[in-house]
Amino acid sequence: MNEDERRRALADFLRKQRALRSPAEVGLPPGLRRRTPGLRREEVAQLANIGTSWYVWLEQGRNVRPSVQVLESLAQALKLTPNERRHLFLLAGHALPPHMSPTKERVSPVLQEILDDLNPTPAYVMGRRWDYLAWNQAAEEVLQIPAEGLPYERNLIWRFFTDPTMRDHFSNWEEMAHGMVAELRTASASAPNDEGFEELIAALKQSNPEFCRWWQEHHAPRSLDGDKIMEHPTLGHLEFRHLTLQVVNDADLRISIFMPDAATRAKLHQLLEANN
């Protein structure tokens, strides 16, 4: 995409996003009857605290270069999703900055329905700080996801480093743990204003000397997908192929799927049948 094409694409994106937003969605009174749906250009400019003429130039595809601060203001004014915000910065020719204020993580009913339909294949949704946000029954049984309780109880990395049974469950625990530390470092670096990351990392450093030592090594992240072998306390030997997918509408959310081999699938199917 050359410069002219990029500006036209940015203009088209802004026009479409403006047309999709109602005054009520952005906190404005409905006002007089509107000839076309969506917001007016001057309303977007007012919400983003920028000049109306300058915003009109953006929608016309003129050669103006919005700053990171202006793009952030537009993203907030138009109530863009994380994925739409990323697209806005890409079209404007800017690298994506970290979130100014982390958004609340939510799992849609449709996504939960997909997880449930995957039974007896364990699957769960993980947030930006590696928290379990949603899961199916198979994942609850295999990973023994606890009920809401102590802080970080539903954080995958916290459990991996502080629950001694994790070492017994996974034969390649150390390799997996190294990978998680590297991935967590990368994720935290992309969100420096997220206090939740700082608190989690500080707690992990205090709770586990290996985490504290490996955190200083600055290893590059690598894929955590692949074969997973687990010794389950009641189901015994389990084997999976692990795959991680990113949620398109919210790139902070990831779906982890543990695809069982035939023997493991038979055990899980029998367990779920007995529990239901």
Tab-separated table of C-alpha atoms in Angstrom:
chain	number	residue	atom	x	y	z
A	1	MET	CA	0.000	0.000	0.000
A	2	ASN	CA	1.556	3.315	-1.076
A	3	GLU	CA	1.096	6.612	0.765
A	4	ASP	CA	-1.946	7.757	-1.235
A	5	GLU	CA	-3.680	4.396	-0.822
A	6	ARG	CA	-2.953	4.415	2.898
A	7	ARG	CA	-4.480	7.892	3.337
A	8	ARG	CA	-7.585	6.890	1.365
A	9	ALA	CA	-7.936	3.737	3.454
A	10	LEU	CA	-7.611	5.780	6.673
A	11	ALA	CA	-10.250	8.240	5.435
A	12	ASP	CA	-12.634	5.419	4.537
A	13	PHE	CA	-12.079	3.722	7.905
A	14	LEU	CA	-12.846	6.917	9.853
A	15	ARG	CA	-15.992	7.620	7.813
A	16	LYS	CA	-17.307	4.095	8.373
A	17	GLN	CA	-16.556	4.126	12.099
A	18	ARG	CA	-18.253	7.510	12.493
A	19	ALA	CA	-21.339	6.217	10.664
A	20	LEU	CA	-21.538	3.185	12.952
A	21	ARG	CA	-21.624	5.192	16.216
A	22	SER	CA	-24.801	6.670	17.615
A	23	PRO	CA	-24.716	9.789	19.820
A	24	ALA	CA	-25.871	7.725	22.802
A	25	GLU	CA	-22.920	5.322	22.399
A	26	VAL	CA	-20.406	8.136	22.828
A	27	GLY	CA	-22.276	10.020	25.539
A	28	LEU	CA	-23.939	12.714	23.404
A	29	PRO	CA	-27.632	13.686	23.475
A	30	PRO	CA	-29.589	12.521	20.412
A	31	GLY	CA	-30.364	16.112	19.369
A	32	LEU	CA	-32.405	16.943	16.301
A	33	ARG	CA	-33.415	14.416	13.672
A	34	ARG	CA	-30.428	13.308	11.592
A	35	ARG	CA	-30.482	12.881	7.839
A	36	THR	CA	-27.910	10.061	8.018
A	37	PRO	CA	-27.069	7.585	10.781
A	38	GLY	CA	-24.005	8.001	12.931
A	39	LEU	CA	-22.098	10.974	14.255
A	40	ARG	CA	-21.395	14.287	12.576
A	41	ARG	CA	-17.799	15.224	11.754
A	42	GLU	CA	-17.884	18.151	14.153
A	43	GLU	CA	-19.058	15.836	16.948
A	44	VAL	CA	-16.113	13.495	16.442
A	45	ALA	CA	-13.747	16.471	16.376
A	46	GLN	CA	-15.278	17.820	19.579
A	47	LEU	CA	-15.030	14.445	21.353
A	48	ALA	CA	-11.408	14.024	20.240
A	49	ASN	CA	-10.564	17.655	21.125
A	50	ILE	CA	-9.213	18.452	17.650
A	51	GLY	CA	-10.165	21.026	15.027
A	52	THR	CA	-13.168	20.245	12.851
A	53	SER	CA	-11.426	21.353	9.642
A	54	TRP	CA	-8.405	19.213	10.448
A	55	TYR	CA	-10.614	16.180	11.072
A	56	VAL	CA	-12.464	16.814	7.793
A	57	TRP	CA	-9.085	16.775	6.007
A	58	LEU	CA	-8.408	13.365	7.528
A	59	GLU	CA	-11.713	12.038	6.184
A	60	GLN	CA	-10.920	13.555	2.795
A	61	GLY	CA	-7.618	11.696	2.613
A	62	ARG	CA	-5.493	14.827	2.525
A	63	ASN	CA	-1.789	14.800	3.304
A	64	VAL	CA	-2.029	15.418	7.046
A	65	ARG	CA	-0.159	13.345	9.608
A	66	PRO	CA	-2.006	12.713	12.885
A	67	SER	CA	0.172	12.272	15.951
A	68	VAL	CA	-0.026	9.338	18.335
A	69	GLN	CA	-1.934	11.539	20.789
A	70	VAL	CA	-4.502	12.509	18.126
A	71	LEU	CA	-4.981	8.885	17.090
A	72	GLU	CA	-5.476	7.876	20.723
A	73	SER	CA	-8.058	10.642	21.125
A	74	LEU	CA	-9.886	9.488	17.994
A	75	ALA	CA	-9.850	5.878	19.182
A	76	GLN	CA	-11.411	6.916	22.478
A	77	ALA	CA	-13.898	9.293	20.853
A	78	LEU	CA	-15.133	6.589	18.453
A	79	LYS	CA	-15.107	3.882	21.163
A	80	LEU	CA	-12.913	1.640	18.997
A	81	THR	CA	-12.312	-1.948	20.019
A	82	PRO	CA	-8.669	-2.993	20.605
A	83	ASN	CA	-8.552	-4.524	17.126
A	84	GLU	CA	-10.063	-1.405	15.501
A	85	ARG	CA	-7.568	0.740	17.412
A	86	ARG	CA	-4.690	-1.332	16.048
A	87	HIS	CA	-6.070	-0.923	12.527
A	88	LEU	CA	-6.348	2.861	12.977
A	89	PHE	CA	-2.692	3.160	13.974
A	90	LEU	CA	-1.599	0.888	11.136
A	91	LEU	CA	-3.459	2.957	8.524
A	92	ALA	CA	-2.009	6.154	9.976
A	93	GLY	CA	1.529	4.782	9.590
A	94	HIS	CA	2.297	4.619	13.305
A	95	ALA	CA	3.559	1.749	15.416
A	96	LEU	CA	0.943	0.719	17.941
A	97	PRO	CA	1.624	2.307	21.354
A	98	PRO	CA	0.666	0.564	24.578
A	99	HIS	CA	-2.836	0.927	25.948
A	100	MET	CA	-3.212	4.203	27.802
A	101	SER	CA	-5.634	2.476	30.170
A	102	PRO	CA	-6.152	-1.296	30.003
A	103	THR	CA	-9.655	-2.299	29.049
A	104	LYS	CA	-11.721	-4.775	31.029
A	105	GLU	CA	-11.434	-8.247	29.553
A	106	ARG	CA	-14.701	-9.892	28.545
A	107	VAL	CA	-15.570	-13.193	26.923
A	108	SER	CA	-18.651	-13.117	24.712
A	109	PRO	CA	-21.437	-15.708	25.090
A	110	VAL	CA	-20.642	-16.906	21.557
A	111	LEU	CA	-17.034	-17.596	22.479
A	112	GLN	CA	-18.133	-19.512	25.587
A	113	GLU	CA	-20.495	-21.543	23.411
A	114	ILE	CA	-17.584	-22.425	21.106
A	115	LEU	CA	-15.546	-23.631	24.087
A	116	ASP	CA	-18.431	-25.802	25.280
A	117	ASP	CA	-18.908	-27.277	21.814
A	118	LEU	CA	-15.256	-28.381	21.810
A	119	ASN	CA	-15.834	-30.855	24.688
A	120	PRO	CA	-14.245	-33.353	25.318
A	121	THR	CA	-11.309	-31.356	23.904
A	122	PRO	CA	-10.015	-29.074	26.700
A	123	ALA	CA	-10.090	-25.416	25.707
A	124	TYR	CA	-9.947	-22.102	27.537
A	125	VAL	CA	-9.645	-18.357	26.920
A	126	MET	CA	-6.683	-16.570	28.438
A	127	GLY	CA	-6.338	-12.803	29.012
A	128	ARG	CA	-3.369	-10.511	28.451
A	129	ARG	CA	-1.921	-11.346	31.898
A	130	TRP	CA	-2.461	-15.103	31.426
A	131	ASP	CA	-5.616	-15.251	33.535
A	132	TYR	CA	-8.176	-17.964	32.856
A	133	LEU	CA	-11.219	-15.999	31.653
A	134	ALA	CA	-13.424	-18.817	30.355
A	135	TRP	CA	-13.116	-22.560	29.825
A	136	ASN	CA	-15.087	-25.703	29.046
A	137	GLN	CA	-15.768	-28.675	31.302
A	138	ALA	CA	-12.919	-30.739	29.847
A	139	ALA	CA	-10.411	-27.983	30.632
A	140	GLU	CA	-11.759	-27.651	34.165
A	141	GLU	CA	-11.277	-31.389	34.741
A	142	VAL	CA	-7.840	-31.690	33.118
A	143	LEU	CA	-6.273	-28.444	34.335
A	144	GLN	CA	-8.157	-28.426	37.655
A	145	ILE	CA	-9.054	-24.754	37.332
A	146	PRO	CA	-9.972	-23.645	40.856
A	147	ALA	CA	-13.000	-21.746	42.032
A	148	GLU	CA	-12.589	-18.042	42.659
A	149	GLY	CA	-10.398	-17.656	45.698
A	150	LEU	CA	-7.025	-16.226	46.582
A	151	PRO	CA	-5.355	-13.587	44.387
A	152	TYR	CA	-3.891	-15.034	41.149
A	153	GLU	CA	-5.526	-18.406	41.825
A	154	ARG	CA	-6.833	-18.373	38.257
A	155	ASN	CA	-3.589	-17.106	36.718
A	156	LEU	CA	-1.889	-19.774	34.639
A	157	ILE	CA	1.696	-18.612	35.259
A	158	TRP	CA	1.104	-18.121	38.984
A	159	ARG	CA	-0.194	-21.680	39.322
A	160	PHE	CA	2.620	-23.031	37.161
A	161	PHE	CA	5.287	-21.555	39.449
A	162	THR	CA	3.635	-21.780	42.864
A	163	ASP	CA	1.700	-25.070	42.707
A	164	PRO	CA	4.192	-27.911	43.307
A	165	THR	CA	1.912	-30.449	41.616
A	166	MET	CA	2.546	-28.726	38.255
A	167	ARG	CA	6.046	-30.232	38.146
A	168	ASP	CA	4.524	-33.682	38.557
A	169	HIS	CA	1.855	-33.075	35.925
A	170	PHE	CA	4.212	-31.957	33.119
A	171	SER	CA	7.364	-33.885	32.266
A	172	ASN	CA	8.821	-30.831	30.456
A	173	TRP	CA	7.881	-28.376	33.210
A	174	GLU	CA	11.152	-26.425	33.086
A	175	GLU	CA	11.030	-25.930	29.322
A	176	MET	CA	7.427	-24.742	29.513
A	177	ALA	CA	8.224	-22.465	32.460
A	178	HIS	CA	11.105	-20.783	30.576
A	179	GLY	CA	8.767	-20.128	27.668
A	180	MET	CA	6.080	-18.643	29.908
A	181	VAL	CA	8.542	-16.234	31.526
A	182	ALA	CA	9.689	-14.987	28.127
A	183	GLU	CA	6.111	-14.587	26.900
A	184	LEU	CA	5.085	-12.762	30.083
A	185	ARG	CA	8.021	-10.364	29.745
A	186	THR	CA	7.012	-9.507	26.183
A	187	ALA	CA	3.345	-9.049	27.137
A	188	SER	CA	4.191	-6.801	30.098
A	189	ALA	CA	6.531	-4.661	27.982
A	190	SER	CA	3.657	-3.911	25.597
A	191	ALA	CA	1.501	-2.598	28.454
A	192	PRO	CA	3.744	-0.492	30.737
A	193	ASN	CA	0.752	1.336	32.244
A	194	ASP	CA	-0.958	-1.859	33.371
A	195	GLU	CA	-0.426	-2.013	37.132
A	196	GLY	CA	-1.769	-5.557	37.168
A	197	PHE	CA	1.336	-6.766	35.343
A	198	GLU	CA	3.653	-5.074	37.837
A	199	GLU	CA	1.814	-6.571	40.802
A	200	LEU	CA	1.775	-10.075	39.312
A	201	ILE	CA	5.485	-10.004	38.423
A	202	ALA	CA	6.424	-8.683	41.869
A	203	ALA	CA	4.390	-11.432	43.541
A	204	LEU	CA	5.983	-14.113	41.357
A	205	LYS	CA	9.487	-12.854	42.148
A	206	GLN	CA	8.749	-13.074	45.864
A	207	SER	CA	7.132	-16.503	45.637
A	208	ASN	CA	9.496	-18.412	43.360
A	209	PRO	CA	13.315	-18.086	43.132
A	210	GLU	CA	13.391	-19.746	39.688
A	211	PHE	CA	11.005	-17.178	38.265
A	212	CYS	CA	13.088	-14.399	39.824
A	213	ARG	CA	16.281	-15.784	38.276
A	214	TRP	CA	14.821	-16.507	34.848
A	215	TRP	CA	13.130	-13.101	34.693
A	216	GLN	CA	16.588	-11.495	34.603
A	217	GLU	CA	17.762	-13.634	31.679
A	218	HIS	CA	15.694	-11.818	29.026
A	219	HIS	CA	15.112	-14.858	26.819
A	220	ALA	CA	13.309	-14.267	23.517
A	221	PRO	CA	9.763	-15.654	23.477
A	222	ARG	CA	9.109	-18.818	21.531
A	223	SER	CA	6.025	-20.753	20.594
A	224	LEU	CA	4.440	-22.688	23.442
A	225	ASP	CA	2.403	-24.791	21.032
A	226	GLY	CA	3.258	-28.422	20.329
A	227	ASP	CA	3.126	-31.708	22.203
A	228	LYS	CA	2.002	-31.678	25.827
A	229	ILE	CA	2.298	-34.762	28.024
A	230	MET	CA	0.557	-34.742	31.385
A	231	GLU	CA	0.313	-37.140	34.312
A	232	HIS	CA	-3.119	-36.447	35.749
A	233	PRO	CA	-3.853	-37.468	39.370
A	234	THR	CA	-7.031	-39.362	38.421
A	235	LEU	CA	-6.942	-39.808	34.648
A	236	GLY	CA	-3.334	-40.920	34.463
A	237	HIS	CA	-1.227	-40.459	31.335
A	238	LEU	CA	-2.623	-37.849	28.900
A	239	GLU	CA	-1.193	-36.632	25.598
A	240	PHE	CA	-2.201	-33.538	23.644
A	241	ARG	CA	-1.256	-31.311	20.737
A	242	HIS	CA	-1.462	-27.742	22.019
A	243	LEU	CA	-2.607	-24.885	19.777
A	244	THR	CA	-3.105	-21.199	20.609
A	245	LEU	CA	-5.411	-18.955	18.577
A	246	GLN	CA	-5.858	-15.196	18.842
A	247	VAL	CA	-9.338	-13.684	19.043
A	248	VAL	CA	-9.713	-11.377	16.054
A	249	ASN	CA	-11.968	-8.818	17.747
A	250	ASP	CA	-9.707	-8.545	20.798
A	251	ALA	CA	-6.053	-9.392	20.264
A	252	ASP	CA	-5.470	-9.469	24.042
A	253	LEU	CA	-7.512	-12.671	24.259
A	254	ARG	CA	-6.143	-16.073	23.227
A	255	ILE	CA	-7.846	-19.435	22.922
A	256	SER	CA	-5.788	-22.426	24.029
A	257	ILE	CA	-6.885	-25.802	22.697
A	258	PHE	CA	-5.491	-29.131	23.920
A	259	MET	CA	-6.226	-31.643	21.142
A	260	PRO	CA	-6.115	-35.132	22.735
A	261	ASP	CA	-4.812	-38.269	21.115
A	262	ALA	CA	-7.237	-41.194	20.748
A	263	ALA	CA	-6.528	-42.759	24.143
A	264	THR	CA	-6.775	-39.428	25.955
A	265	ARG	CA	-9.972	-38.507	24.133
A	266	ALA	CA	-11.572	-41.796	25.227
A	267	LYS	CA	-10.687	-41.091	28.883
A	268	LEU	CA	-12.084	-37.557	28.708
A	269	HIS	CA	-15.252	-38.650	26.967
A	270	GLN	CA	-15.861	-41.294	29.633
A	271	LEU	CA	-15.208	-38.800	32.438
A	272	LEU	CA	-17.571	-36.177	31.057
A	273	GLU	CA	-20.259	-38.775	30.450
A	274	ALA	CA	-19.973	-39.933	34.063
A	275	ASN	CA	-20.152	-36.372	35.404
A	276	ASN	CA	-23.191	-35.508	33.335
